mmCIF file of C-alpha atoms in Angstrom:
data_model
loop_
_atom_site.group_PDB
_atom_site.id
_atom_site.type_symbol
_atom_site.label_atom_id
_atom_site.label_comp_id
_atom_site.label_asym_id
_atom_site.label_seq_id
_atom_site.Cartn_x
_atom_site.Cartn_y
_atom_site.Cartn_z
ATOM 1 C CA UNK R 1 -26.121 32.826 -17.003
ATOM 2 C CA UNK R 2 -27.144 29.413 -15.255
ATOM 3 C CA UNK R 3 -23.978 26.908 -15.095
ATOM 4 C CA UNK R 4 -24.032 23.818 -17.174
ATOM 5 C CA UNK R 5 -23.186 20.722 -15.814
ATOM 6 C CA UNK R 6 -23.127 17.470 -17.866
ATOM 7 C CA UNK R 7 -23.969 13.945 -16.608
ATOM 8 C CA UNK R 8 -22.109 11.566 -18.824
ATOM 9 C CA UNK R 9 -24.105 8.260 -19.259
ATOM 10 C CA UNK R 10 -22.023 5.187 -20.604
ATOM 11 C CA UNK R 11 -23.295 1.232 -21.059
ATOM 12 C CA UNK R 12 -24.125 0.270 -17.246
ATOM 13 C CA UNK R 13 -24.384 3.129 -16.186
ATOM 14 C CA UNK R 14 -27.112 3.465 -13.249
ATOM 15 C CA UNK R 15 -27.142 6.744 -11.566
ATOM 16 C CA UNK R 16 -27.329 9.284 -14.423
ATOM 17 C CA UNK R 17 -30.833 10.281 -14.030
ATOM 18 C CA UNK R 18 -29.914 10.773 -9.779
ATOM 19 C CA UNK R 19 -26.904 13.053 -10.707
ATOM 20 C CA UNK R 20 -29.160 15.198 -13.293
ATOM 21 C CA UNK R 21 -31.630 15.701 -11.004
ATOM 22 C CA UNK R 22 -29.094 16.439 -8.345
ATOM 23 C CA UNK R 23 -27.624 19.188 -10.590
ATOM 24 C CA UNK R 24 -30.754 20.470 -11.071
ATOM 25 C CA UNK R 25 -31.922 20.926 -8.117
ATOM 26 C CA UNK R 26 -28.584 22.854 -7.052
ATOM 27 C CA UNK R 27 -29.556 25.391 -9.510
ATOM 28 C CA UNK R 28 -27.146 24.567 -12.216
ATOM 29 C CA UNK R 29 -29.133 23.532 -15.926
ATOM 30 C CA UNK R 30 -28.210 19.462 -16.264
ATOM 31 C CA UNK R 31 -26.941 18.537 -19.404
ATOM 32 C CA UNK R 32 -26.928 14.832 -20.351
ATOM 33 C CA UNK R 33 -23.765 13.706 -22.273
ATOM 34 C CA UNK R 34 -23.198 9.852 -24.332
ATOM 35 C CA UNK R 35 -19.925 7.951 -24.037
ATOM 36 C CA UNK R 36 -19.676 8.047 -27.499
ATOM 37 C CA UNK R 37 -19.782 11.553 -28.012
ATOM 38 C CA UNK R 38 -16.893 13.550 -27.838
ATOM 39 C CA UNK R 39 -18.963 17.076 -27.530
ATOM 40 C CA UNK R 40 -19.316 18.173 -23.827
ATOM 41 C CA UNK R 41 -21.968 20.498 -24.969
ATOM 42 C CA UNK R 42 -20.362 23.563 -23.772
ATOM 43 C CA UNK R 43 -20.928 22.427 -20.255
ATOM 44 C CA UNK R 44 -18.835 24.295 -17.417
ATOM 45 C CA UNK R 45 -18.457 21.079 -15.362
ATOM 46 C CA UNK R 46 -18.778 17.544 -15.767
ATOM 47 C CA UNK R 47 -20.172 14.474 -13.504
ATOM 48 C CA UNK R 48 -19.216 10.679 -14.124
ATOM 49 C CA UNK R 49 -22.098 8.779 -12.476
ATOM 50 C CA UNK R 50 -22.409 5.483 -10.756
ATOM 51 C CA UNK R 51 -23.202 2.472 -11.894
ATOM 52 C CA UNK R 52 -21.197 -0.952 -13.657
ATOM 53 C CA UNK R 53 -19.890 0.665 -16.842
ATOM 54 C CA UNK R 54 -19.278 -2.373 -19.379
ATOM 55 C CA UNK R 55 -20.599 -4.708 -16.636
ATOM 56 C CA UNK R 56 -16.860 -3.692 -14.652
ATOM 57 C CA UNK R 57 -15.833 -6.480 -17.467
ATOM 58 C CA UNK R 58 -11.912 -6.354 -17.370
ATOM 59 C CA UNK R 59 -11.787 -4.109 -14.402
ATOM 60 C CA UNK R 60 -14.112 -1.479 -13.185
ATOM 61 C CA UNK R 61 -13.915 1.313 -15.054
ATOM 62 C CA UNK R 62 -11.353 -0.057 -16.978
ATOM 63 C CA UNK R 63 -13.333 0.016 -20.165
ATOM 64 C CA UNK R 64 -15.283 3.635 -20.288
ATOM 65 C CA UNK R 65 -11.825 5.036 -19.884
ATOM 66 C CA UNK R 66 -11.076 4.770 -23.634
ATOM 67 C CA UNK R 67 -14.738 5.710 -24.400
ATOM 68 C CA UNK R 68 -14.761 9.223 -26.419
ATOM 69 C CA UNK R 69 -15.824 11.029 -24.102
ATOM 70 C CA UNK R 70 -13.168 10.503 -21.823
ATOM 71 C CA UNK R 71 -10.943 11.754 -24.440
ATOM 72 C CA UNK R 72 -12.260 15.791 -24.141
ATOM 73 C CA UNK R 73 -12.561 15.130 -20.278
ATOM 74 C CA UNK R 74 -9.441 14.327 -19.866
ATOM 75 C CA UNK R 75 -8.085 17.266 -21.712
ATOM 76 C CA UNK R 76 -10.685 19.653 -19.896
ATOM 77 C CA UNK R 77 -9.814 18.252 -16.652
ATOM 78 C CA UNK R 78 -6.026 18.970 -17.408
ATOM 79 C CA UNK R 79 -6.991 22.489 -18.188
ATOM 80 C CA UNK R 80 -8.930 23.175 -15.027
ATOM 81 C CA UNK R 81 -12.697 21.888 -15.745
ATOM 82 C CA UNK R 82 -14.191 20.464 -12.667
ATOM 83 C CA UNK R 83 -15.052 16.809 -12.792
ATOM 84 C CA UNK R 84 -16.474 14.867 -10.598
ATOM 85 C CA UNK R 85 -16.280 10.848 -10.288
ATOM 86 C CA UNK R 86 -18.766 9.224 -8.243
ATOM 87 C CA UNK R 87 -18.438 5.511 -7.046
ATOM 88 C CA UNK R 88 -17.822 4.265 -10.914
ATOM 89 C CA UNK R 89 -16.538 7.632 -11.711
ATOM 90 C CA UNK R 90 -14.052 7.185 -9.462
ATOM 91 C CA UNK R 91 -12.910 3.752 -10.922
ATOM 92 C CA UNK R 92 -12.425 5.472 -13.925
ATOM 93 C CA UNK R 93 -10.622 8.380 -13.174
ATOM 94 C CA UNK R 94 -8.332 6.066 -11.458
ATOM 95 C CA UNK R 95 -8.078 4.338 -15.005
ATOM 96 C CA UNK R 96 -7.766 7.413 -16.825
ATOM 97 C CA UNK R 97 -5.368 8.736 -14.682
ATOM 98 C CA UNK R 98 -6.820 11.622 -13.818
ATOM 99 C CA UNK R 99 -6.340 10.175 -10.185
ATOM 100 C CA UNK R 100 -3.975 7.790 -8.331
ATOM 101 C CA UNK R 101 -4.185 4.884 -7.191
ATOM 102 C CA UNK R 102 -6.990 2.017 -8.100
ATOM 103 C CA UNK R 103 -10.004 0.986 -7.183
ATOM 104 C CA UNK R 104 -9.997 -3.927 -6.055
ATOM 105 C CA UNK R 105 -12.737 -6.086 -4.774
ATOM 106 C CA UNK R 106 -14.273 -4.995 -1.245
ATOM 107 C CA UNK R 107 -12.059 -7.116 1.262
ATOM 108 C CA UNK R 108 -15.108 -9.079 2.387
ATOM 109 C CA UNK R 109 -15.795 -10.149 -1.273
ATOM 110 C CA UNK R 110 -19.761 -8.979 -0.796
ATOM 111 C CA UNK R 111 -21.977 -5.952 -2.215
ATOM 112 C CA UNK R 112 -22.393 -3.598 0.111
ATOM 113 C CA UNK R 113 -24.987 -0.773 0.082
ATOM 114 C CA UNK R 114 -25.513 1.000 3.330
ATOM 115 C CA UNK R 115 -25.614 4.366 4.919
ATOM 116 C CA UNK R 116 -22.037 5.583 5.594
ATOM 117 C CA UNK R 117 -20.455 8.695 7.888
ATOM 118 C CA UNK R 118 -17.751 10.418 6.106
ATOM 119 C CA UNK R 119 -15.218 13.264 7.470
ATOM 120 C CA UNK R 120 -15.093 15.938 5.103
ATOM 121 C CA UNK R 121 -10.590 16.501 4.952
ATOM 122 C CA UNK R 122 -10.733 18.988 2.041
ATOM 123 C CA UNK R 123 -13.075 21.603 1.766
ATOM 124 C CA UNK R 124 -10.787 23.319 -0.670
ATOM 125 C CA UNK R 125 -11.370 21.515 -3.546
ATOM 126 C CA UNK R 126 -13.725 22.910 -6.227
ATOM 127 C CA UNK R 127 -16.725 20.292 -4.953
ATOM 128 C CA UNK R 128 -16.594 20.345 -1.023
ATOM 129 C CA UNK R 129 -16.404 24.684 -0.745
ATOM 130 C CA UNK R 130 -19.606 24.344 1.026
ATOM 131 C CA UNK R 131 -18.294 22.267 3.843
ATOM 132 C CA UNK R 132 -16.072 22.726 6.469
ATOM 133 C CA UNK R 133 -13.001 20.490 6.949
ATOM 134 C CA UNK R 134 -13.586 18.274 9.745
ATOM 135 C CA UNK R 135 -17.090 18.260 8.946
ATOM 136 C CA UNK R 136 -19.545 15.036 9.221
ATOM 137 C CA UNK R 137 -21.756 14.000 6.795
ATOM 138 C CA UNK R 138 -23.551 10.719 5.301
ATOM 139 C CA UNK R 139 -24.377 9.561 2.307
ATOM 140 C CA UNK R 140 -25.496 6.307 0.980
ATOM 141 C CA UNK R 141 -22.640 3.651 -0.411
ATOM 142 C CA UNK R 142 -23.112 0.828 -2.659
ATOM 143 C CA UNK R 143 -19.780 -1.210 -4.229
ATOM 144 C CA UNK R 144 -18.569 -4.393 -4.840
ATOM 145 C CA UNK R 145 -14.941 -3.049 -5.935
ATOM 146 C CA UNK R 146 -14.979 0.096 -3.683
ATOM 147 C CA UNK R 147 -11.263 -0.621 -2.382
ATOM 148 C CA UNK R 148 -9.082 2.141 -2.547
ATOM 149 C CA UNK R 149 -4.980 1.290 -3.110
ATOM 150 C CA UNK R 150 -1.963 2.849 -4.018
ATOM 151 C CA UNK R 151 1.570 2.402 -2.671
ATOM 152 C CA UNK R 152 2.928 4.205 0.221
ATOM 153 C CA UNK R 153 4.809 6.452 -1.732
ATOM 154 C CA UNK R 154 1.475 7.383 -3.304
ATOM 155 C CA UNK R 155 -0.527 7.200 0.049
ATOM 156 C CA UNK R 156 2.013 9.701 1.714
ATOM 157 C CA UNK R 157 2.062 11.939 -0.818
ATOM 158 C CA UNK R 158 -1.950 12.713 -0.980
ATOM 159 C CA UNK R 159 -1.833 13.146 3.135
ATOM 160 C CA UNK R 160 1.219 15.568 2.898
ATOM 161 C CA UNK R 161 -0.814 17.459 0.121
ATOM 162 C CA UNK R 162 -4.067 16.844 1.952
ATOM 163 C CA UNK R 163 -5.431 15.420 -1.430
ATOM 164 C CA UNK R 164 -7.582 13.282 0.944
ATOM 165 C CA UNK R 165 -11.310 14.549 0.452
ATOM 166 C CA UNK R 166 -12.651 12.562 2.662
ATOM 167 C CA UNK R 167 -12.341 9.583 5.348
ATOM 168 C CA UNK R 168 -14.675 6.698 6.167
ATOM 169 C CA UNK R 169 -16.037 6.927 9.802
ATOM 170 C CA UNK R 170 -17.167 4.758 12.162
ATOM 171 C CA UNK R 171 -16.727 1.764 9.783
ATOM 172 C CA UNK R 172 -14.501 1.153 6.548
ATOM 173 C CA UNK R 173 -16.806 -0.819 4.822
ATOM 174 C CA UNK R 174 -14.483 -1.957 2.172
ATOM 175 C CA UNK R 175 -11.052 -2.082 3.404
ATOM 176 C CA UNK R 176 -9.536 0.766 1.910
ATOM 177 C CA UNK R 177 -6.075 2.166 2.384
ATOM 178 C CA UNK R 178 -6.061 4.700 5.489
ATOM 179 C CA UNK R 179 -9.837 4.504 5.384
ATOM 180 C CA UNK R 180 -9.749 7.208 1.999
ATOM 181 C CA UNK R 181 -13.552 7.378 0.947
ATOM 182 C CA UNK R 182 -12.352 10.153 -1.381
ATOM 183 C CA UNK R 183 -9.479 11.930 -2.992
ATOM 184 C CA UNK R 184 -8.654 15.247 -4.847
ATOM 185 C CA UNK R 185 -5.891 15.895 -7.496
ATOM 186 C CA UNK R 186 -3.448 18.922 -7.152
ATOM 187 C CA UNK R 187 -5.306 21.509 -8.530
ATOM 188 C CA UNK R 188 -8.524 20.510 -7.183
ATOM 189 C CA UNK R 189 -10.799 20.502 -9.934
ATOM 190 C CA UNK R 190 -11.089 16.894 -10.178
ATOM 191 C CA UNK R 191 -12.561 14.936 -7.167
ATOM 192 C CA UNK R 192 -13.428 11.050 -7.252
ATOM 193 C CA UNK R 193 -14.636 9.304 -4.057
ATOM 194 C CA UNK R 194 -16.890 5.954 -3.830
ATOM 195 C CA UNK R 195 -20.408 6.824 -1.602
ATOM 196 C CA UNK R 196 -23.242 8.612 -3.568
ATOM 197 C CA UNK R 197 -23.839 12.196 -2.896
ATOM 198 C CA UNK R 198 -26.378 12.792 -5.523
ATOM 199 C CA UNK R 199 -28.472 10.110 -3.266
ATOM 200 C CA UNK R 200 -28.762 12.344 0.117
ATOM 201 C CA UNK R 201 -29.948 15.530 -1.707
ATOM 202 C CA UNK R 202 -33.805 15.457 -1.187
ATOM 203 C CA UNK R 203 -35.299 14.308 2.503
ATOM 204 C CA UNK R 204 -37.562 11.985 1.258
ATOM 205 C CA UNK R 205 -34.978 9.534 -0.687
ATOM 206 C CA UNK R 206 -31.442 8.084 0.014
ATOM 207 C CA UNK R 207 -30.473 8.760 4.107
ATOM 208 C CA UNK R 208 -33.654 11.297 4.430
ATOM 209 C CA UNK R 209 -31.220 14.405 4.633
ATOM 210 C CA UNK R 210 -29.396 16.355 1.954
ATOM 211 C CA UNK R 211 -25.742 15.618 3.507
ATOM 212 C CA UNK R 212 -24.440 15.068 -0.344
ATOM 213 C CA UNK R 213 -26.210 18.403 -2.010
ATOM 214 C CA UNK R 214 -23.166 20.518 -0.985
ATOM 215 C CA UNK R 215 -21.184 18.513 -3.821
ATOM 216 C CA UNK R 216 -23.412 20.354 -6.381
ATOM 217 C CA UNK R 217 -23.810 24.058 -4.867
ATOM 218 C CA UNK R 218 -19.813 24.252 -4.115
ATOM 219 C CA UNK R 219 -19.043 24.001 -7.987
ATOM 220 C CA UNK R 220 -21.802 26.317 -8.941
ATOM 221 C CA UNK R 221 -20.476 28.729 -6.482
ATOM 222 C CA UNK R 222 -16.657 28.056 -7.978
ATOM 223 C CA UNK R 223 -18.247 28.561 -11.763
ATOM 224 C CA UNK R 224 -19.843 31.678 -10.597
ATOM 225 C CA UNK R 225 -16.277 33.036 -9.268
ATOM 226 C CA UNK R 226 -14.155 32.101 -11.750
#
């Protein structure tokens, strides 16, 4: 039976289709889910794409987090449903808690979209499997509030638990903490990190290469386990 993974669109958001199609061409059967809807659809895994939910009014993210939908993800996630947040994804599962820390303003107060080299830290979690730790890959980034803090407390904690999924390289393009591109929670089913995997998973879009495609085969292969 093919593995369902839904897409969850709210207001703003821009990378939906990107993430469908990136599911799809994984293997798994894309399932397209509305903020407003608190049905998942009976999908195995879920995706929160990229984009400006609620025009980042308030505080990126800030908003979707109370949308419906976030209500059965959040209970899923707790129960061991994978979940990925990607760039705006992230922002939210920093808002619904799902994550630590938060998401502020790129240091240099600009937009940036660029290619960017990440080190893959975790390759245990249930979306990096098919990468090794240590690994370098790149995938496009595009943020204005693509800052990741937390206290030290916080920051110490997710190194001692290797809950960092992956480090900037080369450049931190937005001045986060200890140059954290990604994180994981404890259980591993819920990763959030800022560049855009489901844009390096064709050659002839995003980077050229298919870097960020190993996002979407390493939960089909941890649906097909379990």
């Amino acid at each position: 039976m093919t593995a369902r993974i839904g897409v969850v669109t709210f207001p703003g958001t821009l990378d939906d289709q990107d993430a469908l199609r990136a599911a799809r061409l994984a293997g798994a059967e894309a399932v397209p889910l509305w903020h407003r809807d608190k049905d998942l659809k009976q999908v195995d895994a879920v995706v929160l794409a990229g984009g400006f939910s609620y025009g980042d009014y308030l505080r990126a993210g800030a908003i979707s987090r109370f949308s419906p939908v976030m209500e059965t993800i959040i209970e899923q996630a707790k129960a061991g449903m994978p979940v990925l947040g990607i760039c705006n994804g992230f922002q939210i599962l920093t808002e619904a808690h799902l994550l630590p820390g938060a998401m502020l303003r790129n240091n240099h107060l600009h937009f940036i979209c660029r290619d960017q080299k990440l080190r893959v830290e975790n390759a245990d979690t249930a979306w990096t499997a098919d990468y090794e730790s240590g690994q370098e890959i790149s995938v496009p980034l595009k943020n204005m509030d693509g800052r990741y803090v937390a206290d030290e407390r916080v920051l110490d904690e997710l190194e001692a638990e290797g809950r960092v999924a992956f480090r900037y390289l080369d450049l931190n393009p937005n001045g986060s903490l200890r140059d954290i591109a990604g994180i994981t929670n404890a259980a591993g089913n819920v990763v959030g990190l800022m560049p855009h995997p489901e844009h390096a998973v064709e050659p002839l879009i995003g980077t050229g290469g298919t870097d960020g495609l190993g996002f979407f085969t390493s939960v089909l292969k941890k649906l097909v386990a379990a």
